[in-house]
């Protein structure tokens, strides 16, 4: 279920548009099992994921001199935090298509912050928190550690183009052994507002996506990418 944490920054407007770019296999998995996959935080490509900036680490290190378990907690905590990443943007992003989909195949789910919040209420087992990522200089700027989720809501400025908002779940209390991630129940019809098909995809691929959605019992609005629009000159 979604839990509103007042200490975590989130867009004030629930109609803020967000996107998730993914390949067809992940999309089918989402529809077939009606579960959203959250990846283990230490499995992300960015090795700094869930860690602290240098000023914060120095403070934690000093606090850990007489209490080594304090630092050990933060090291092991990354294995128990799972994340689903979304992109904040009013429009499609050419860069996101390039980064998160292969060749000319892939899709983009369009949703809103409000729809995601409602969609998460279906899961009664785990608590989900939603937060907007802050982009900082890890050599100079400080990351607060009075909230266990803060290390997962800061990234280096090099990733600023991602404009990321995250669904985050901490499963520490469940004593689970997570391999790559965790699937949670989600209201698919609430989560997905529209589907956009890769701008360079061929007609057979578009027809395949439409057929798959219909056969699995959904009626999402499926759009052709705005990046595919005809040249007017």
PDB file of N, CA and C in Angstrom, residues 129-191:
ATOM      1  N   UNK A 129       6.625   3.749  -0.760  1.00  0.00           N
ATOM      2  CA  UNK A 129       6.826   5.188  -0.605  1.00  0.00           C
ATOM      3  C   UNK A 129       7.197   5.747  -1.976  1.00  0.00           C
ATOM      4  N   UNK A 130       6.727   6.938  -2.284  1.00  0.00           N
ATOM      5  CA  UNK A 130       7.031   7.570  -3.563  1.00  0.00           C
ATOM      6  C   UNK A 130       7.832   8.837  -3.299  1.00  0.00           C
ATOM      7  N   UNK A 131       8.928   9.007  -4.018  1.00  0.00           N
ATOM      8  CA  UNK A 131       9.753  10.186  -3.814  1.00  0.00           C
ATOM      9  C   UNK A 131      10.438  10.636  -5.085  1.00  0.00           C
ATOM     10  N   UNK A 132      10.659  11.942  -5.173  1.00  0.00           N
ATOM     11  CA  UNK A 132      11.359  12.532  -6.308  1.00  0.00           C
ATOM     12  C   UNK A 132      12.852  12.546  -6.016  1.00  0.00           C
ATOM     13  N   UNK A 133      13.648  12.176  -6.991  1.00  0.00           N
ATOM     14  CA  UNK A 133      15.099  12.097  -6.813  1.00  0.00           C
ATOM     15  C   UNK A 133      15.729  13.489  -6.866  1.00  0.00           C
ATOM     16  N   UNK A 134      16.684  13.732  -5.960  1.00  0.00           N
ATOM     17  CA  UNK A 134      17.466  14.970  -5.941  1.00  0.00           C
ATOM     18  C   UNK A 134      18.832  14.700  -6.559  1.00  0.00           C
ATOM     19  N   UNK A 135      19.310  15.601  -7.378  1.00  0.00           N
ATOM     20  CA  UNK A 135      20.600  15.425  -8.053  1.00  0.00           C
ATOM     21  C   UNK A 135      21.615  16.401  -7.472  1.00  0.00           C
ATOM     22  N   UNK A 136      22.706  15.840  -6.922  1.00  0.00           N
ATOM     23  CA  UNK A 136      23.656  16.668  -6.190  1.00  0.00           C
ATOM     24  C   UNK A 136      25.103  16.328  -6.557  1.00  0.00           C
ATOM     25  N   UNK A 137      26.019  17.147  -6.079  1.00  0.00           N
ATOM     26  CA  UNK A 137      27.462  16.911  -6.204  1.00  0.00           C
ATOM     27  C   UNK A 137      27.887  16.042  -5.018  1.00  0.00           C
ATOM     28  N   UNK A 138      28.249  14.785  -5.271  1.00  0.00           N
ATOM     29  CA  UNK A 138      28.561  13.850  -4.195  1.00  0.00           C
ATOM     30  C   UNK A 138      29.868  14.171  -3.468  1.00  0.00           C
ATOM     31  N   UNK A 139      30.663  15.028  -4.048  1.00  0.00           N
ATOM     32  CA  UNK A 139      31.908  15.413  -3.387  1.00  0.00           C
ATOM     33  C   UNK A 139      31.698  16.570  -2.408  1.00  0.00           C
ATOM     34  N   UNK A 140      30.642  17.354  -2.630  1.00  0.00           N
ATOM     35  CA  UNK A 140      30.466  18.573  -1.842  1.00  0.00           C
ATOM     36  C   UNK A 140      29.179  18.625  -1.026  1.00  0.00           C
ATOM     37  N   UNK A 141      28.108  18.034  -1.548  1.00  0.00           N
ATOM     38  CA  UNK A 141      26.801  18.237  -0.924  1.00  0.00           C
ATOM     39  C   UNK A 141      26.435  17.107   0.042  1.00  0.00           C
ATOM     40  N   UNK A 142      25.597  17.446   0.975  1.00  0.00           N
ATOM     41  CA  UNK A 142      25.249  16.580   2.097  1.00  0.00           C
ATOM     42  C   UNK A 142      23.926  15.856   1.840  1.00  0.00           C
ATOM     43  N   UNK A 143      23.874  14.570   2.181  1.00  0.00           N
ATOM     44  CA  UNK A 143      22.637  13.798   2.112  1.00  0.00           C
ATOM     45  C   UNK A 143      22.181  13.502   3.538  1.00  0.00           C
ATOM     46  N   UNK A 144      21.016  13.955   3.946  1.00  0.00           N
ATOM     47  CA  UNK A 144      20.535  13.667   5.300  1.00  0.00           C
ATOM     48  C   UNK A 144      20.372  12.160   5.499  1.00  0.00           C
ATOM     49  N   UNK A 145      20.588  11.684   6.725  1.00  0.00           N
ATOM     50  CA  UNK A 145      20.377  10.256   6.981  1.00  0.00           C
ATOM     51  C   UNK A 145      19.434  10.029   8.153  1.00  0.00           C
ATOM     52  N   UNK A 146      18.555  11.019   8.387  1.00  0.00           N
ATOM     53  CA  UNK A 146      17.553  10.843   9.435  1.00  0.00           C
ATOM     54  C   UNK A 146      16.306  10.132   8.912  1.00  0.00           C
ATOM     55  N   UNK A 147      16.311   9.776   7.621  1.00  0.00           N
ATOM     56  CA  UNK A 147      15.242   8.986   7.024  1.00  0.00           C
ATOM     57  C   UNK A 147      15.905   7.858   6.235  1.00  0.00           C
ATOM     58  N   UNK A 148      15.475   6.624   6.473  1.00  0.00           N
ATOM     59  CA  UNK A 148      16.129   5.463   5.865  1.00  0.00           C
ATOM     60  C   UNK A 148      16.052   5.456   4.341  1.00  0.00           C
ATOM     61  N   UNK A 149      15.093   6.207   3.767  1.00  0.00           N
ATOM     62  CA  UNK A 149      14.943   6.210   2.309  1.00  0.00           C
ATOM     63  C   UNK A 149      15.799   7.281   1.623  1.00  0.00           C
ATOM     64  N   UNK A 150      16.311   8.243   2.369  1.00  0.00           N
ATOM     65  CA  UNK A 150      17.026   9.356   1.753  1.00  0.00           C
ATOM     66  C   UNK A 150      18.206   8.926   0.868  1.00  0.00           C
ATOM     67  N   UNK A 151      19.008   7.926   1.258  1.00  0.00           N
ATOM     68  CA  UNK A 151      20.116   7.526   0.377  1.00  0.00           C
ATOM     69  C   UNK A 151      19.656   7.072  -1.015  1.00  0.00           C
ATOM     70  N   UNK A 152      18.388   6.663  -1.106  1.00  0.00           N
ATOM     71  CA  UNK A 152      17.860   6.163  -2.381  1.00  0.00           C
ATOM     72  C   UNK A 152      17.124   7.249  -3.159  1.00  0.00           C
ATOM     73  N   UNK A 153      17.138   8.461  -2.617  1.00  0.00           N
ATOM     74  CA  UNK A 153      16.455   9.573  -3.273  1.00  0.00           C
ATOM     75  C   UNK A 153      17.433  10.682  -3.653  1.00  0.00           C
ATOM     76  N   UNK A 154      18.708  10.323  -3.689  1.00  0.00           N
ATOM     77  CA  UNK A 154      19.749  11.250  -4.143  1.00  0.00           C
ATOM     78  C   UNK A 154      20.621  10.537  -5.167  1.00  0.00           C
ATOM     79  N   UNK A 155      20.975  11.248  -6.235  1.00  0.00           N
ATOM     80  CA  UNK A 155      21.870  10.702  -7.249  1.00  0.00           C
ATOM     81  C   UNK A 155      22.830  11.793  -7.696  1.00  0.00           C
ATOM     82  N   UNK A 156      23.875  11.374  -8.382  1.00  0.00           N
ATOM     83  CA  UNK A 156      24.855  12.342  -8.882  1.00  0.00           C
ATOM     84  C   UNK A 156      24.253  13.192 -10.000  1.00  0.00           C
ATOM     85  N   UNK A 157      24.767  14.385 -10.133  1.00  0.00           N
ATOM     86  CA  UNK A 157      24.250  15.336 -11.127  1.00  0.00           C
ATOM     87  C   UNK A 157      24.348  14.785 -12.551  1.00  0.00           C
ATOM     88  N   UNK A 158      25.241  13.843 -12.763  1.00  0.00           N
ATOM     89  CA  UNK A 158      25.397  13.240 -14.094  1.00  0.00           C
ATOM     90  C   UNK A 158      24.116  12.570 -14.575  1.00  0.00           C
ATOM     91  N   UNK A 159      23.225  12.229 -13.641  1.00  0.00           N
ATOM     92  CA  UNK A 159      21.981  11.528 -13.981  1.00  0.00           C
ATOM     93  C   UNK A 159      20.774  12.461 -14.004  1.00  0.00           C
ATOM     94  N   UNK A 160      21.024  13.746 -14.018  1.00  0.00           N
ATOM     95  CA  UNK A 160      19.949  14.725 -13.905  1.00  0.00           C
ATOM     96  C   UNK A 160      18.928  14.617 -15.044  1.00  0.00           C
ATOM     97  N   UNK A 161      19.388  14.148 -16.202  1.00  0.00           N
ATOM     98  CA  UNK A 161      18.502  14.016 -17.365  1.00  0.00           C
ATOM     99  C   UNK A 161      17.371  13.014 -17.115  1.00  0.00           C
ATOM    100  N   UNK A 162      17.539  12.131 -16.112  1.00  0.00           N
ATOM    101  CA  UNK A 162      16.536  11.096 -15.842  1.00  0.00           C
ATOM    102  C   UNK A 162      15.254  11.658 -15.238  1.00  0.00           C
ATOM    103  N   UNK A 163      15.358  12.794 -14.538  1.00  0.00           N
ATOM    104  CA  UNK A 163      14.185  13.413 -13.882  1.00  0.00           C
ATOM    105  C   UNK A 163      13.336  12.331 -13.232  1.00  0.00           C
ATOM    106  N   UNK A 164      13.930  11.632 -12.307  1.00  0.00           N
ATOM    107  CA  UNK A 164      13.355  10.387 -11.811  1.00  0.00           C
ATOM    108  C   UNK A 164      12.455  10.572 -10.583  1.00  0.00           C
ATOM    109  N   UNK A 165      11.390   9.802 -10.591  1.00  0.00           N
ATOM    110  CA  UNK A 165      10.566   9.634  -9.405  1.00  0.00           C
ATOM    111  C   UNK A 165      10.525   8.135  -9.130  1.00  0.00           C
ATOM    112  N   UNK A 166      10.524   7.759  -7.846  1.00  0.00           N
ATOM    113  CA  UNK A 166      10.696   6.362  -7.501  1.00  0.00           C
ATOM    114  C   UNK A 166       9.603   5.836  -6.577  1.00  0.00           C
ATOM    115  N   UNK A 167       9.245   4.580  -6.821  1.00  0.00           N
ATOM    116  CA  UNK A 167       8.455   3.810  -5.869  1.00  0.00           C
ATOM    117  C   UNK A 167       9.476   2.987  -5.091  1.00  0.00           C
ATOM    118  N   UNK A 168       9.477   3.115  -3.771  1.00  0.00           N
ATOM    119  CA  UNK A 168      10.492   2.453  -2.946  1.00  0.00           C
ATOM    120  C   UNK A 168       9.818   1.616  -1.861  1.00  0.00           C
ATOM    121  N   UNK A 169      10.329   0.405  -1.679  1.00  0.00           N
ATOM    122  CA  UNK A 169       9.826  -0.481  -0.633  1.00  0.00           C
ATOM    123  C   UNK A 169      10.998  -1.059   0.144  1.00  0.00           C
ATOM    124  N   UNK A 170      10.889  -1.054   1.458  1.00  0.00           N
ATOM    125  CA  UNK A 170      11.903  -1.641   2.336  1.00  0.00           C
ATOM    126  C   UNK A 170      11.320  -2.922   2.932  1.00  0.00           C
ATOM    127  N   UNK A 171      11.961  -4.060   2.648  1.00  0.00           N
ATOM    128  CA  UNK A 171      11.419  -5.344   3.107  1.00  0.00           C
ATOM    129  C   UNK A 171      12.244  -5.936   4.255  1.00  0.00           C
ATOM    130  N   UNK A 172      13.030  -5.104   4.922  1.00  0.00           N
ATOM    131  CA  UNK A 172      13.899  -5.573   5.998  1.00  0.00           C
ATOM    132  C   UNK A 172      13.147  -6.409   7.028  1.00  0.00           C
ATOM    133  N   UNK A 173      11.990  -5.942   7.455  1.00  0.00           N
ATOM    134  CA  UNK A 173      11.247  -6.609   8.525  1.00  0.00           C
ATOM    135  C   UNK A 173      10.678  -7.961   8.113  1.00  0.00           C
ATOM    136  N   UNK A 174      10.659  -8.243   6.799  1.00  0.00           N
ATOM    137  CA  UNK A 174      10.095  -9.508   6.328  1.00  0.00           C
ATOM    138  C   UNK A 174      11.136 -10.623   6.256  1.00  0.00           C
ATOM    139  N   UNK A 175      12.396 -10.261   6.460  1.00  0.00           N
ATOM    140  CA  UNK A 175      13.486 -11.247   6.457  1.00  0.00           C
ATOM    141  C   UNK A 175      13.469 -12.093   5.177  1.00  0.00           C
ATOM    142  N   UNK A 176      13.395 -11.391   4.031  1.00  0.00           N
ATOM    143  CA  UNK A 176      13.358 -12.073   2.738  1.00  0.00           C
ATOM    144  C   UNK A 176      14.747 -12.148   2.122  1.00  0.00           C
ATOM    145  N   UNK A 177      14.952 -13.167   1.312  1.00  0.00           N
ATOM    146  CA  UNK A 177      16.170 -13.267   0.508  1.00  0.00           C
ATOM    147  C   UNK A 177      15.799 -12.865  -0.912  1.00  0.00           C
ATOM    148  N   UNK A 178      16.149 -11.639  -1.303  1.00  0.00           N
ATOM    149  CA  UNK A 178      15.773 -11.125  -2.615  1.00  0.00           C
ATOM    150  C   UNK A 178      16.924 -11.321  -3.589  1.00  0.00           C
ATOM    151  N   UNK A 179      16.640 -11.894  -4.735  1.00  0.00           N
ATOM    152  CA  UNK A 179      17.685 -12.075  -5.747  1.00  0.00           C
ATOM    153  C   UNK A 179      17.865 -10.803  -6.559  1.00  0.00           C
ATOM    154  N   UNK A 180      16.973 -10.568  -7.488  1.00  0.00           N
ATOM    155  CA  UNK A 180      17.080  -9.383  -8.338  1.00  0.00           C
ATOM    156  C   UNK A 180      16.041  -8.323  -8.021  1.00  0.00           C
ATOM    157  N   UNK A 181      14.950  -8.745  -7.407  1.00  0.00           N
ATOM    158  CA  UNK A 181      13.909  -7.780  -7.112  1.00  0.00           C
ATOM    159  C   UNK A 181      12.685  -8.440  -6.522  1.00  0.00           C
ATOM    160  N   UNK A 182      11.594  -7.695  -6.506  1.00  0.00           N
ATOM    161  CA  UNK A 182      10.366  -8.144  -5.857  1.00  0.00           C
ATOM    162  C   UNK A 182       9.168  -7.676  -6.679  1.00  0.00           C
ATOM    163  N   UNK A 183       8.150  -8.526  -6.794  1.00  0.00           N
ATOM    164  CA  UNK A 183       6.920  -8.139  -7.482  1.00  0.00           C
ATOM    165  C   UNK A 183       5.843  -7.819  -6.451  1.00  0.00           C
ATOM    166  N   UNK A 184       5.132  -6.711  -6.684  1.00  0.00           N
ATOM    167  CA  UNK A 184       4.054  -6.336  -5.778  1.00  0.00           C
ATOM    168  C   UNK A 184       2.744  -6.232  -6.562  1.00  0.00           C
ATOM    169  N   UNK A 185       1.639  -6.470  -5.875  1.00  0.00           N
ATOM    170  CA  UNK A 185       0.331  -6.340  -6.504  1.00  0.00           C
ATOM    171  C   UNK A 185       0.074  -4.876  -6.869  1.00  0.00           C
ATOM    172  N   UNK A 186      -0.551  -4.678  -8.010  1.00  0.00           N
ATOM    173  CA  UNK A 186      -0.842  -3.319  -8.462  1.00  0.00           C
ATOM    174  C   UNK A 186      -2.112  -3.339  -9.310  1.00  0.00           C
ATOM    175  N   UNK A 187      -2.883  -2.272  -9.220  1.00  0.00           N
ATOM    176  CA  UNK A 187      -4.089  -2.130 -10.038  1.00  0.00           C
ATOM    177  C   UNK A 187      -3.651  -1.637 -11.421  1.00  0.00           C
ATOM    178  N   UNK A 188      -3.582  -2.555 -12.375  1.00  0.00           N
ATOM    179  CA  UNK A 188      -3.054  -2.239 -13.704  1.00  0.00           C
ATOM    180  C   UNK A 188      -3.868  -1.158 -14.407  1.00  0.00           C
ATOM    181  N   UNK A 189      -5.173  -1.255 -14.306  1.00  0.00           N
ATOM    182  CA  UNK A 189      -6.025  -0.272 -14.987  1.00  0.00           C
ATOM    183  C   UNK A 189      -5.854   1.132 -14.418  1.00  0.00           C
ATOM    184  N   UNK A 190      -5.534   1.207 -13.148  1.00  0.00           N
ATOM    185  CA  UNK A 190      -5.287   2.500 -12.526  1.00  0.00           C
ATOM    186  C   UNK A 190      -3.884   2.998 -12.857  1.00  0.00           C
ATOM    187  N   UNK A 191      -2.940   2.074 -12.903  1.00  0.00           N
ATOM    188  CA  UNK A 191      -1.535   2.425 -13.141  1.00  0.00           C
ATOM    189  C   UNK A 191      -1.307   2.991 -14.535  1.00  0.00           C
TER     190      UNK A 191
END
